[in-house]
mmCIF file of C-alpha atoms in Angstrom:
data_model
loop_
_atom_site.group_PDB
_atom_site.id
_atom_site.type_symbol
_atom_site.label_atom_id
_atom_site.label_comp_id
_atom_site.label_asym_id
_atom_site.label_seq_id
_atom_site.Cartn_x
_atom_site.Cartn_y
_atom_site.Cartn_z
ATOM 1 C CA MET E 1417 23.304 -8.630 1.744
ATOM 2 C CA GLY E 1418 23.947 -5.115 3.052
ATOM 3 C CA LEU E 1419 22.267 -1.897 2.007
ATOM 4 C CA ASP E 1420 23.514 -0.127 -1.102
ATOM 5 C CA TYR E 1421 23.705 3.471 0.111
ATOM 6 C CA TYR E 1422 24.535 4.764 -3.362
ATOM 7 C CA GLU E 1423 21.434 3.133 -4.789
ATOM 8 C CA ILE E 1424 19.292 4.443 -1.943
ATOM 9 C CA LEU E 1425 20.383 8.015 -2.736
ATOM 10 C CA THR E 1426 20.298 7.331 -6.509
ATOM 11 C CA VAL E 1427 23.851 8.636 -6.980
ATOM 12 C CA GLU E 1428 26.969 7.251 -8.625
ATOM 13 C CA LYS E 1429 29.909 5.992 -6.555
ATOM 14 C CA GLY E 1430 31.907 9.039 -7.572
ATOM 15 C CA ALA E 1431 29.212 11.439 -6.330
ATOM 16 C CA THR E 1432 30.461 14.741 -4.931
ATOM 17 C CA GLU E 1433 29.355 16.342 -1.688
ATOM 18 C CA ASP E 1434 27.038 18.606 -3.663
ATOM 19 C CA ASP E 1435 25.541 15.584 -5.451
ATOM 20 C CA LEU E 1436 24.860 13.926 -2.107
ATOM 21 C CA LYS E 1437 23.193 17.019 -0.656
ATOM 22 C CA LYS E 1438 21.025 17.487 -3.713
ATOM 23 C CA ALA E 1439 19.947 13.837 -3.705
ATOM 24 C CA TYR E 1440 19.230 13.864 0.031
ATOM 25 C CA ARG E 1441 17.210 17.064 -0.180
ATOM 26 C CA LYS E 1442 15.037 15.696 -2.975
ATOM 27 C CA LEU E 1443 14.460 12.238 -1.522
ATOM 28 C CA ALA E 1444 14.002 13.310 2.095
ATOM 29 C CA MET E 1445 11.352 15.810 1.088
ATOM 30 C CA LYS E 1446 9.620 13.162 -1.041
ATOM 31 C CA TRP E 1447 9.617 10.414 1.583
ATOM 32 C CA HIS E 1448 9.177 12.322 4.810
ATOM 33 C CA PRO E 1449 6.445 10.402 6.686
ATOM 34 C CA ASP E 1450 4.406 13.543 7.323
ATOM 35 C CA LYS E 1451 4.105 13.987 3.569
ATOM 36 C CA ASN E 1452 2.900 10.399 3.102
ATOM 37 C CA PRO E 1453 -0.023 9.937 5.504
ATOM 38 C CA HIS E 1454 -1.487 7.070 3.479
ATOM 39 C CA ASN E 1455 1.664 4.896 3.480
ATOM 40 C CA LYS E 1456 3.408 6.046 6.632
ATOM 41 C CA ASN E 1457 5.158 2.782 7.430
ATOM 42 C CA GLU E 1458 6.825 2.517 4.019
ATOM 43 C CA ALA E 1459 7.705 6.217 4.018
ATOM 44 C CA GLU E 1460 9.175 6.019 7.503
ATOM 45 C CA ALA E 1461 11.435 3.114 6.514
ATOM 46 C CA LYS E 1462 12.614 4.816 3.322
ATOM 47 C CA PHE E 1463 13.153 8.136 5.105
ATOM 48 C CA LYS E 1464 15.302 6.428 7.711
ATOM 49 C CA GLN E 1465 17.376 4.642 5.025
ATOM 50 C CA ILE E 1466 17.862 7.894 3.082
ATOM 51 C CA SER E 1467 19.123 9.653 6.207
ATOM 52 C CA GLU E 1468 21.439 6.785 7.090
ATOM 53 C CA ALA E 1469 22.834 6.637 3.556
ATOM 54 C CA TYR E 1470 23.517 10.367 3.534
ATOM 55 C CA GLU E 1471 25.158 10.277 6.963
ATOM 56 C CA VAL E 1472 27.572 7.530 5.845
ATOM 57 C CA LEU E 1473 28.450 8.847 2.382
ATOM 58 C CA SER E 1474 28.845 12.473 3.477
ATOM 59 C CA ASP E 1475 31.499 11.491 6.037
ATOM 60 C CA PRO E 1476 34.834 10.792 4.238
ATOM 61 C CA GLN E 1477 36.084 8.248 6.799
ATOM 62 C CA ARG E 1478 32.821 6.333 6.980
ATOM 63 C CA ARG E 1479 32.488 6.430 3.206
ATOM 64 C CA GLN E 1480 35.983 5.017 2.763
ATOM 65 C CA ALA E 1481 35.247 2.201 5.207
ATOM 66 C CA TYR E 1482 31.916 1.481 3.532
ATOM 67 C CA ASP E 1483 33.443 1.492 0.042
ATOM 68 C CA GLN E 1484 36.110 -0.963 1.168
ATOM 69 C CA TYR E 1485 34.180 -3.307 3.459
ATOM 70 C CA GLY E 1486 30.489 -2.522 3.007
ATOM 71 C CA GLU E 1487 28.298 -2.296 6.094
ATOM 72 C CA GLU E 1488 30.750 -4.482 7.990
ATOM 73 C CA GLY E 1489 33.234 -1.638 7.769
ATOM 74 C CA LEU E 1490 30.850 0.501 9.814
ATOM 75 C CA ASN E 1491 30.026 -1.853 12.647
ATOM 76 C CA GLY E 1492 33.532 -2.581 13.910
ATOM 77 C CA SER E 1493 33.825 -6.099 12.500
ATOM 78 C CA SER E 1494 36.457 -5.017 9.957
ATOM 79 C CA GLY E 1495 38.903 -3.377 12.317
ATOM 80 C CA SER E 1496 37.225 0.028 12.749
ATOM 81 C CA GLN E 1497 37.467 1.371 16.257
ATOM 82 C CA ASN E 1498 33.988 2.845 16.611
ATOM 83 C CA GLU E 1499 30.703 1.185 15.765
ATOM 84 C CA PHE E 1500 28.429 3.314 13.593
ATOM 85 C CA ASN E 1501 25.148 4.361 15.216
ATOM 86 C CA PRO E 1502 22.902 6.361 12.849
ATOM 87 C CA ARG E 1503 21.742 9.749 14.067
ATOM 88 C CA ASN E 1504 18.133 10.699 14.499
ATOM 89 C CA ALA E 1505 16.755 11.053 10.970
ATOM 90 C CA GLU E 1506 14.731 14.110 11.924
ATOM 91 C CA ASP E 1507 17.856 15.894 13.181
ATOM 92 C CA ILE E 1508 19.524 15.518 9.788
ATOM 93 C CA PHE E 1509 16.364 16.711 8.076
ATOM 94 C CA ALA E 1510 16.179 19.767 10.338
ATOM 95 C CA GLU E 1511 19.814 20.660 9.578
ATOM 96 C CA PHE E 1512 18.885 20.944 5.915
ATOM 97 C CA PHE E 1513 15.555 22.717 6.251
ATOM 98 C CA GLY E 1514 15.979 24.686 9.457
ATOM 99 C CA SER E 1515 12.536 25.459 10.790
ATOM 100 C CA SER E 1516 11.095 22.663 8.757
ATOM 101 C CA PRO E 1517 7.859 22.580 6.752
ATOM 102 C CA PHE E 1518 6.620 19.950 9.193
ATOM 103 C CA GLY E 1519 6.867 22.087 12.304
ATOM 104 C CA PHE E 1520 9.866 20.580 14.104
ATOM 105 C CA GLY E 1521 13.483 21.493 14.704
ATOM 106 C CA SER E 1522 16.429 19.821 16.346
ATOM 107 C CA GLY E 1523 16.437 20.365 20.088
ATOM 108 C CA GLY E 1524 13.745 23.019 20.139
ATOM 109 C CA VAL E 1525 10.047 23.278 20.767
ATOM 110 C CA GLY E 1526 8.196 21.102 18.307
ATOM 111 C CA ARG E 1527 11.073 18.661 17.865
ATOM 112 C CA SER E 1528 9.872 15.420 16.363
ATOM 113 C CA THR E 1529 10.211 12.258 18.407
ATOM 114 C CA ARG E 1530 9.360 9.977 15.509
ATOM 115 C CA TYR E 1531 12.693 8.162 15.847
ATOM 116 C CA SER E 1532 14.320 7.213 19.099
ATOM 117 C CA SER E 1533 17.662 8.768 19.979
ATOM 118 C CA ASN E 1534 19.155 5.724 21.686
ATOM 119 C CA GLY E 1535 21.817 5.135 19.053
ATOM 120 C CA GLY E 1536 19.424 4.988 16.128
ATOM 121 C CA GLY E 1537 18.459 1.365 16.618
ATOM 122 C CA GLY E 1538 15.255 1.824 18.612
ATOM 123 C CA ASP E 1539 11.714 1.383 17.417
ATOM 124 C CA SER E 1540 9.855 4.193 15.731
ATOM 125 C CA THR E 1541 7.390 5.944 17.974
ATOM 126 C CA PHE E 1542 5.864 7.719 14.980
ATOM 127 C CA ARG E 1543 4.941 10.917 16.815
ATOM 128 C CA ASN E 1544 4.773 14.466 15.558
ATOM 129 C CA SER E 1545 4.800 17.429 17.826
ATOM 130 C CA ASP E 1546 4.006 20.981 17.061
ATOM 131 C CA HIS E 1547 2.319 23.145 19.684
ATOM 132 C CA ASP E 1548 -0.984 21.326 19.168
ATOM 133 C CA GLY E 1549 0.495 17.887 18.629
ATOM 134 C CA ASN E 1550 -0.411 17.936 14.924
ATOM 135 C CA SER E 1551 1.590 17.748 11.730
ATOM 136 C CA VAL E 1552 2.162 21.088 10.062
ATOM 137 C CA MET E 1553 2.651 20.904 6.292
ATOM 138 C CA LYS E 1554 3.108 24.089 4.323
ATOM 139 C CA LYS E 1555 2.638 23.767 0.586
ATOM 140 C CA PRO E 1556 2.037 26.828 -1.605
ATOM 141 C CA PRO E 1557 -0.859 26.822 -4.074
ATOM 142 C CA PRO E 1558 -0.022 25.349 -7.495
ATOM 143 C CA ALA E 1559 1.479 27.507 -10.223
ATOM 144 C CA GLU E 1560 -0.787 27.395 -13.298
ATOM 145 C CA SER E 1561 0.257 27.931 -16.906
ATOM 146 C CA THR E 1562 -1.896 27.841 -20.047
ATOM 147 C CA LEU E 1563 -1.108 25.261 -22.735
ATOM 148 C CA ARG E 1564 -2.747 26.337 -26.002
ATOM 149 C CA CYS E 1565 -3.446 23.442 -28.353
ATOM 150 C CA SER E 1566 -4.822 23.377 -31.876
ATOM 151 C CA LEU E 1567 -7.985 21.418 -32.542
ATOM 152 C CA GLU E 1568 -5.874 19.094 -34.688
ATOM 153 C CA GLU E 1569 -3.674 18.271 -31.672
ATOM 154 C CA LEU E 1570 -6.682 17.568 -29.497
ATOM 155 C CA TYR E 1571 -8.162 15.401 -32.248
ATOM 156 C CA SER E 1572 -5.129 13.221 -32.966
ATOM 157 C CA GLY E 1573 -3.049 13.686 -29.804
ATOM 158 C CA SER E 1574 0.473 15.103 -29.640
ATOM 159 C CA THR E 1575 3.630 15.332 -27.575
ATOM 160 C CA ARG E 1576 4.595 18.763 -26.274
ATOM 161 C CA LYS E 1577 7.932 19.572 -24.676
ATOM 162 C CA MET E 1578 7.810 22.646 -22.464
ATOM 163 C CA LYS E 1579 10.829 24.506 -21.119
ATOM 164 C CA ILE E 1580 10.220 25.672 -17.571
ATOM 165 C CA SER E 1581 12.289 27.879 -15.284
ATOM 166 C CA ARG E 1582 11.641 27.728 -11.577
ATOM 167 C CA GLN E 1583 13.136 28.823 -8.297
ATOM 168 C CA VAL E 1584 14.705 25.994 -6.286
ATOM 169 C CA VAL E 1585 16.628 25.648 -3.051
ATOM 170 C CA ASP E 1586 20.131 24.338 -3.799
ATOM 171 C CA SER E 1587 22.157 21.944 -1.654
ATOM 172 C CA ASN E 1588 23.538 24.866 0.342
ATOM 173 C CA GLY E 1589 20.105 26.237 1.178
ATOM 174 C CA ARG E 1590 20.300 29.125 -1.314
ATOM 175 C CA LEU E 1591 17.598 30.111 -3.793
ATOM 176 C CA THR E 1592 18.598 29.677 -7.418
ATOM 177 C CA ILE E 1593 16.942 29.351 -10.836
ATOM 178 C CA GLU E 1594 16.731 25.914 -12.481
ATOM 179 C CA THR E 1595 15.670 25.239 -16.048
ATOM 180 C CA GLU E 1596 14.404 21.920 -17.375
ATOM 181 C CA ILE E 1597 12.215 20.371 -20.046
ATOM 182 C CA VAL E 1598 8.955 18.637 -19.149
ATOM 183 C CA THR E 1599 7.046 16.418 -21.555
ATOM 184 C CA ILE E 1600 3.268 16.516 -21.887
ATOM 185 C CA GLU E 1601 1.439 13.757 -23.755
ATOM 186 C CA VAL E 1602 -1.676 15.498 -25.061
ATOM 187 C CA LYS E 1603 -4.387 12.833 -25.174
ATOM 188 C CA ARG E 1604 -6.947 12.536 -27.958
ATOM 189 C CA GLY E 1605 -10.195 14.230 -27.021
ATOM 190 C CA TRP E 1606 -8.891 16.441 -24.230
ATOM 191 C CA LYS E 1607 -11.030 19.526 -23.691
ATOM 192 C CA LYS E 1608 -10.424 23.122 -22.765
ATOM 193 C CA GLY E 1609 -9.847 23.271 -19.025
ATOM 194 C CA THR E 1610 -8.157 19.862 -18.746
ATOM 195 C CA LYS E 1611 -5.369 20.069 -16.147
ATOM 196 C CA ILE E 1612 -2.003 18.287 -16.199
ATOM 197 C CA THR E 1613 -0.175 18.355 -12.868
ATOM 198 C CA PHE E 1614 3.564 17.957 -12.292
ATOM 199 C CA PRO E 1615 3.962 17.426 -8.538
ATOM 200 C CA ASP E 1616 6.654 19.553 -6.859
ATOM 201 C CA LYS E 1617 7.736 21.182 -10.155
ATOM 202 C CA GLY E 1618 6.669 24.686 -9.140
ATOM 203 C CA ASN E 1619 8.767 27.252 -7.297
ATOM 204 C CA GLU E 1620 10.460 26.324 -4.037
ATOM 205 C CA GLN E 1621 10.750 28.519 -0.975
ATOM 206 C CA LEU E 1622 12.838 28.079 2.145
ATOM 207 C CA ASN E 1623 11.014 26.074 4.819
ATOM 208 C CA GLN E 1624 8.151 25.100 2.518
ATOM 209 C CA LEU E 1625 7.237 22.164 0.335
ATOM 210 C CA PRO E 1626 7.690 22.778 -3.403
ATOM 211 C CA ALA E 1627 4.598 23.984 -5.227
ATOM 212 C CA ASP E 1628 3.001 21.854 -7.940
ATOM 213 C CA LEU E 1629 3.100 22.969 -11.566
ATOM 214 C CA VAL E 1630 -0.211 22.743 -13.441
ATOM 215 C CA PHE E 1631 -0.764 23.187 -17.174
ATOM 216 C CA VAL E 1632 -4.325 24.045 -18.214
ATOM 217 C CA ILE E 1633 -5.445 23.168 -21.747
ATOM 218 C CA ASP E 1634 -6.834 25.952 -23.909
ATOM 219 C CA GLU E 1635 -8.154 25.484 -27.471
ATOM 220 C CA LYS E 1636 -6.962 27.608 -30.362
ATOM 221 C CA PRO E 1637 -9.721 28.762 -32.752
ATOM 222 C CA ASN E 1638 -10.069 26.728 -35.950
ATOM 223 C CA ASN E 1639 -10.916 28.264 -39.320
ATOM 224 C CA VAL E 1640 -13.328 25.481 -40.292
ATOM 225 C CA PHE E 1641 -14.582 23.643 -37.222
ATOM 226 C CA THR E 1642 -16.191 24.759 -33.990
ATOM 227 C CA ARG E 1643 -16.159 22.356 -31.072
ATOM 228 C CA ASP E 1644 -19.224 21.671 -28.943
ATOM 229 C CA GLY E 1645 -18.318 19.066 -26.335
ATOM 230 C CA HIS E 1646 -17.562 15.888 -28.292
ATOM 231 C CA ASP E 1647 -19.189 17.229 -31.478
ATOM 232 C CA LEU E 1648 -17.721 19.264 -34.326
ATOM 233 C CA ILE E 1649 -19.732 21.883 -36.183
ATOM 234 C CA ILE E 1650 -19.180 23.357 -39.644
ATOM 235 C CA ASN E 1651 -21.285 25.980 -41.427
ATOM 236 C CA ARG E 1652 -22.117 25.872 -45.149
ATOM 237 C CA ARG E 1653 -23.898 28.431 -47.264
ATOM 238 C CA ILE E 1654 -25.801 26.974 -50.223
ATOM 239 C CA THR E 1655 -28.039 28.310 -52.975
ATOM 240 C CA LEU E 1656 -31.798 27.963 -53.036
ATOM 241 C CA ALA E 1657 -31.441 25.532 -55.916
ATOM 242 C CA GLU E 1658 -29.128 23.327 -53.828
ATOM 243 C CA ALA E 1659 -31.476 23.549 -50.865
ATOM 244 C CA ILE E 1660 -34.309 22.237 -52.993
ATOM 245 C CA GLY E 1661 -32.477 19.898 -55.334
ATOM 246 C CA GLY E 1662 -29.872 18.460 -52.992
ATOM 247 C CA THR E 1663 -26.163 19.094 -52.554
ATOM 248 C CA THR E 1664 -22.840 17.486 -51.719
ATOM 249 C CA VAL E 1665 -20.588 18.848 -48.982
ATOM 250 C CA ASP E 1666 -16.849 18.130 -49.208
ATOM 251 C CA VAL E 1667 -15.040 18.171 -45.876
ATOM 252 C CA THR E 1668 -11.360 17.718 -45.005
ATOM 253 C CA THR E 1669 -11.266 16.264 -41.510
ATOM 254 C CA LEU E 1670 -8.872 17.257 -38.734
ATOM 255 C CA ASP E 1671 -6.739 14.209 -39.541
ATOM 256 C CA ASN E 1672 -6.701 15.119 -43.272
ATOM 257 C CA ARG E 1673 -9.240 12.601 -44.546
ATOM 258 C CA SER E 1674 -11.586 13.666 -47.339
ATOM 259 C CA LEU E 1675 -15.320 13.207 -46.839
ATOM 260 C CA SER E 1676 -17.943 13.714 -49.520
ATOM 261 C CA ILE E 1677 -21.299 14.011 -47.801
ATOM 262 C CA SER E 1678 -24.458 13.824 -49.907
ATOM 263 C CA VAL E 1679 -27.520 15.680 -48.564
ATOM 264 C CA THR E 1680 -30.744 14.745 -50.387
ATOM 265 C CA ASN E 1681 -33.294 16.175 -47.980
ATOM 266 C CA ILE E 1682 -34.839 19.544 -48.725
ATOM 267 C CA ILE E 1683 -32.821 22.011 -46.704
ATOM 268 C CA SER E 1684 -34.640 24.768 -44.885
ATOM 269 C CA PRO E 1685 -32.812 27.696 -43.261
ATOM 270 C CA GLY E 1686 -31.127 26.488 -40.056
ATOM 271 C CA TYR E 1687 -31.274 22.825 -41.119
ATOM 272 C CA GLU E 1688 -28.623 20.627 -39.452
ATOM 273 C CA HIS E 1689 -27.268 17.471 -41.063
ATOM 274 C CA ILE E 1690 -25.552 15.006 -38.674
ATOM 275 C CA VAL E 1691 -22.743 12.642 -39.651
ATOM 276 C CA SER E 1692 -22.380 10.124 -36.837
ATOM 277 C CA GLY E 1693 -18.928 9.271 -35.513
ATOM 278 C CA GLU E 1694 -17.036 12.059 -37.283
ATOM 279 C CA GLY E 1695 -16.691 14.332 -34.268
ATOM 280 C CA MET E 1696 -13.997 14.506 -31.576
ATOM 281 C CA PRO E 1697 -12.550 11.395 -29.920
ATOM 282 C CA ILE E 1698 -13.962 10.667 -26.465
ATOM 283 C CA THR E 1699 -11.096 10.337 -23.990
ATOM 284 C CA GLU E 1700 -13.079 8.128 -21.624
ATOM 285 C CA ASP E 1701 -14.319 5.839 -24.436
ATOM 286 C CA ARG E 1702 -11.734 5.289 -27.153
ATOM 287 C CA ARG E 1703 -14.117 3.254 -29.308
ATOM 288 C CA ASN E 1704 -16.540 6.127 -29.867
ATOM 289 C CA ARG E 1705 -16.490 9.658 -31.199
ATOM 290 C CA GLY E 1706 -18.857 12.562 -31.210
ATOM 291 C CA ASP E 1707 -20.746 13.657 -34.325
ATOM 292 C CA LEU E 1708 -20.068 16.083 -37.159
ATOM 293 C CA LYS E 1709 -22.874 18.601 -37.527
ATOM 294 C CA ILE E 1710 -23.284 20.546 -40.776
ATOM 295 C CA ARG E 1711 -25.386 23.674 -40.339
ATOM 296 C CA PHE E 1712 -26.762 25.238 -43.486
ATOM 297 C CA GLU E 1713 -27.495 28.801 -44.440
ATOM 298 C CA VAL E 1714 -29.652 29.136 -47.549
ATOM 299 C CA GLY E 1715 -28.914 32.056 -49.831
ATOM 300 C CA PHE E 1716 -32.030 33.406 -51.538
ATOM 301 C CA PRO E 1717 -31.687 35.225 -54.854
ATOM 302 C CA THR E 1718 -32.019 38.986 -54.642
ATOM 303 C CA LYS E 1719 -33.289 39.382 -58.221
ATOM 304 C CA LEU E 1720 -35.348 37.205 -60.555
ATOM 305 C CA ALA E 1721 -36.776 37.952 -63.972
ATOM 306 C CA PRO E 1722 -40.617 38.047 -64.057
ATOM 307 C CA GLU E 1723 -40.777 34.829 -66.043
ATOM 308 C CA GLN E 1724 -38.427 33.104 -63.562
ATOM 309 C CA ARG E 1725 -40.576 34.170 -60.634
ATOM 310 C CA ALA E 1726 -43.695 32.973 -62.367
ATOM 311 C CA ALA E 1727 -42.126 29.603 -63.215
ATOM 312 C CA LEU E 1728 -40.842 29.094 -59.683
ATOM 313 C CA LYS E 1729 -44.173 30.011 -58.194
ATOM 314 C CA SER E 1730 -45.947 27.633 -60.515
ATOM 315 C CA VAL E 1731 -43.659 24.761 -59.536
ATOM 316 C CA LEU E 1732 -43.916 25.397 -55.829
ATOM 317 C CA GLU E 1733 -47.673 25.688 -55.896
ATOM 318 C CA ALA E 1734 -48.141 22.534 -57.952
#
C-alpha cells in the first residue's frame, strides 16, 4: 500500500498551499535529524517522507496525478511521461529556512550531504557539515512566565487554561503574532518553583528553533494556612485557662472538611500540636500527606483581682 502524503503532513485532502507550507514548516522542524540526536534513524526517515509529501502535494500536476492514481501516478506506470524522483530533503528545508538553524544551505558552504542527490533514491550518508563538521543548532533560552496558584489549587489540583500570544514565522517566512490556549493540569502537592514546559511554544525567530515556554508555579498567600514543605501550619491564640485546662481547635481544611481537634496536654507558649496526615499531598507519593501543625500563643491576663491571684498561686504551688 502506498504512502498517504496527506496523512504524513497531517492535512485534509482539500488543504490549500498555505496549509501545506504551515504543516511542512512545523513537521520538518520537529523531525529534522539534527534535532533528534537520540533517534536519528527514525527522524531521518520521517523527515524524508515529510519532504517528499510536501514536494508532491505542493505541485498541482503531481498532486492531481497522486489524487487520481496514488503513488503509481507518480512513477510513470499510469501514463505519466516523467517518473517522479524526490529532491534532496535538505534543499527543500533550506528553501524554507534560508540560512538554516542547522548550519547548512542549498549549494553553499555548509550544505548538508545527509541525503544523496542521485534522484532521491540513494542511501542516507547521514553527514552534517558546517565549517567544523559539526551540527549547529540555535535555540533561544526558554521564555518563563509565573503561574500563581492558590493553596487550595495546590492541595486539590486544578485545570488552568492560559491564553498565550507569541511571535511565529508564517508559511511565507514573515513574522506574525499567533494566539492560542494552552492547558495546564496543576497536580496535587506541587510546590512553588515547579516548572511546566511547553516545547517550542515560545517566540520564533527567523533561522532559529522556536523557544520553549515555561510556566513557573508561585503560591498565593493564604489567610489561614502557611505551607512548610509538605506540612501546613496554623496559629491559634488561647487563654491561660485553655492552656491549662485543655481546648478544642476547629479547623476548616483546604478541601472544606471540618476538623475538631482536642488538645488535652498543658500548653506552654510556643507549644506545637501535630495532626498526622492532614498536611499537603505529596506529589511523589500519592498515598501519604504531610502533617498539620497547630502552633499556640498563650494570652496571659493583664489584670487579676488580689483574691484571684492568691487562689491561682495557691493552686499552682499545690
